[in-house]
Amino acid sequence: MSFAREMLDAAPGQIDLDLDDLTAAIEACANCSQTCTSCVDSSLAEEDVGTMVDSIAFCDDCADVCTATERLLSRPLHADRGVLHRLLRACVRECTVCAEECEKHAAHHRHHAICARVCRACAKACSDLLEDEAFAELQKLAGG
Amino acid sequence: MSFAREMLDAAPGQIDLDLDDLTAAIEACANCSQTCTSCVDSSLAEEDVGTMVDSIAFCDDCADVCTATERLLSRPLHADRGVLHRLLRACVRECTVCAEECEKHAAHHRHHAICARVCRACAKACSDLLEDEAFAELQKLAGG
Amino acid sequence: MSFAREMLDAAPGQIDLDLDDLTAAIEACANCSQTCTSCVDSSLAEEDVGTMVDSIAFCDDCADVCTATERLLSRPLHADRGVLHRLLRACVRECTVCAEECEKHAAHHRHHAICARVCRACAKACSDLLEDEAFAELQKLAGG
Amino acid sequence: MSFAREMLDAAPGQIDLDLDDLTAAIEACANCSQTCTSCVDSSLAEEDVGTMVDSIAFCDDCADVCTATERLLSRPLHADRGVLHRLLRACVRECTVCAEECEKHAAHHRHHAICARVCRACAKACSDLLEDEAFAELQKLAGG
């Protein structure tokens, strides 16, 4: 259980984002970053590591994008909305390509199955946050 | 709820650390990194920000140390035990000094009170992990 | 002097990005992340810290976005081009808003003047890389 | 060329560390983090990737430890000296084990040779900084 919501409720100022959506996105990014990091460690210990190099590379990328996104989402009183918008879109795409790659190995390795599920959940949480009123103008400009 | 333990249980290899302690430390570092990042955002919005510059600086440091510690603990099949030992000791100290500083403001700002509590919990989780058999020799050399 | 270019020249595979542009973007992100981190430390020691809270918050954000961008650019054999495109656009915007904020304090504090200059240089290096052939389709879709 | 020294010279306060040593350690950590990240990308593209999984895991760890160390060293006006001491010791060990592992592949892959060299340079820069007067008491307690 994270303290993200408790901290948001204690923030000295108005936040123009739905706090349920924001909390969900922060926690999803935190989970995804940790799970992807762990998935790399396990992949590197598999006998058929040569078949999962793309999964390893995408998981490393995904952990870094999710860590950055989690951090900026954790500074909602100040973070520029244009940056958040672009970063969330980068995160949605990264989590999606990472999930697609890990799913290829999900039948043989449980860690890939879990990782793919957590990546999908993060893509959804970030997509949901992008539907917030605060991003409406930016989403229209970006073509959805 | 994180997926740290589920991922550890799916790892293809033996881990010489107590999985309950390891999971607790990973989750405590994740929580502490997020909470400290959020605490900085709130402190920067307080009217008396000039009185809490040390808290801001320590929270920034604490977030970075906890993120690194969480990541190395999430690669337990490969991470060098000597590095983990030193990093966990850095993390215990960082969380302790950060908690002490945030506690000075806890009576006036709830985000500092929460942050101090989460930092203390992380210091404890990392200290508990350092008591594991796997670190016994290194702890003896380090003088406890 | 970084080793980014030497490492790119030693990579076992073709990279569909101009290596001069890629190297410049990697080094600009590395410089910007470090400078922003340092700028926060100095701002927190200024007597008039209360007037520069936005600069501190943007510099923290900018360091995180630049670190993530630098890392994905450092994995060019595998990183998804759609993610790179969105992340570079997030980075350009973050560096621009951070530069604008730091410039407000540049006349009084040399660290803000340096930081603004380094942020501008990073925005330019990332913009230049976005003009690469490899991003042409994605840039068209994004409206430039 | 980094701006680390220019920023340190612009800092509004006394720093109890030798600025040449501090600058060298900041730049060495920045280089090491970038080079290790790049080395992983190249290793994952080698045909014999199965023989270099330890190098990949250590490089991922090394990038994370160096990023954290670079960041705390970039906040010298505030960072707790006890934390810096422990973190620098973690960094020295991480860079050393990573260099030893990459050296095993240096004859066959130039990126490993470069990476090993950069890791050794970082271990040395951090060791040199640990010899500073400011860490003398802590070094004595740690047994050198």
GROMACS .gro file of C-alpha atoms in nm, chain A residues 53-54 57-58 60-62 64-65 68 71-72 75 78-83 86-95 97 141-142, chain C residues 53-54 57-58 60-62 64-65 68 71-72 75 78-83 86-95 97 141-142:
model
   64
   53VAL     CA    1   1.682  -0.983  -2.545
   54ASP     CA    2   1.407  -0.752  -2.670
   57ALA     CA    3   1.584  -0.406  -2.337
   58PHE     CA    4   1.219  -0.295  -2.330
   60ASP     CA    5   1.500  -0.158  -1.887
   61ASP     CA    6   1.348   0.124  -2.094
   62CYS     CA    7   1.008   0.080  -1.931
   64ASP     CA    8   1.325   0.427  -1.664
   65VAL     CA    9   1.021   0.586  -1.830
   68ALA     CA   10   1.042   0.948  -1.446
   71ARG     CA   11   0.827   1.130  -1.014
   72LEU     CA   12   0.668   1.406  -1.220
   75ARG     CA   13   0.495   1.680  -0.807
   78HIS     CA   14   0.426   2.240  -0.997
   79ALA     CA   15   0.477   2.004  -1.292
   80ASP     CA   16   0.406   2.163  -1.631
   81ARG     CA   17   0.091   2.009  -1.784
   82GLY     CA   18   0.239   2.006  -2.135
   83VAL     CA   19   0.532   1.800  -2.012
   86ARG     CA   20   0.390   1.417  -2.346
   87LEU     CA   21   0.548   1.204  -2.075
   88LEU     CA   22   0.224   1.014  -2.008
   89ARG     CA   23   0.195   0.946  -2.382
   90ALA     CA   24   0.553   0.816  -2.388
   91CYS     CA   25   0.471   0.598  -2.087
   92VAL     CA   26   0.155   0.454  -2.244
   93ARG     CA   27   0.348   0.354  -2.556
   94GLU     CA   28   0.647   0.214  -2.365
   95CYS     CA   29   0.425   0.002  -2.138
   97VAL     CA   30   0.535  -0.235  -2.643
  141LEU     CA   31  -0.403   1.891  -3.044
  142ALA     CA   32  -0.225   1.555  -3.030
  341VAL     CA   33   1.027   2.767  -0.583
  342ASP     CA   34   0.910   2.720  -0.944
  345ALA     CA   35   1.043   2.230  -0.893
  346PHE     CA   36   1.111   2.257  -1.268
  348ASP     CA   37   1.385   1.860  -1.023
  349ASP     CA   38   1.144   1.763  -1.303
  350CYS     CA   39   1.398   1.847  -1.572
  352ASP     CA   40   1.432   1.335  -1.405
  353VAL     CA   41   1.311   1.376  -1.764
  356ALA     CA   42   1.527   0.903  -1.855
  359ARG     CA   43   1.912   0.641  -2.077
  360LEU     CA   44   1.675   0.550  -2.360
  363ARG     CA   45   2.000   0.205  -2.585
  366HIS     CA   46   1.657  -0.159  -2.907
  367ALA     CA   47   1.458   0.148  -2.794
  368ASP     CA   48   1.119   0.182  -2.962
  369ARG     CA   49   1.120   0.483  -3.198
  370GLY     CA   50   0.765   0.584  -3.101
  371VAL     CA   51   0.866   0.604  -2.737
  374ARG     CA   52   0.737   1.115  -2.741
  375LEU     CA   53   1.009   1.125  -2.478
  376LEU     CA   54   1.223   1.366  -2.681
  377ARG     CA   55   0.919   1.592  -2.721
  378ALA     CA   56   0.860   1.580  -2.344
  379CYS     CA   57   1.226   1.664  -2.291
  380VAL     CA   58   1.221   1.960  -2.532
  381ARG     CA   59   0.924   2.109  -2.351
  382GLU     CA   60   1.062   2.043  -2.001
  383CYS     CA   61   1.399   2.201  -2.086
  385VAL     CA   62   0.995   2.575  -1.944
  429LEU     CA   63   0.165   1.289  -3.733
  430ALA     CA   64   0.244   1.504  -3.429
   0.00000   0.00000   0.00000
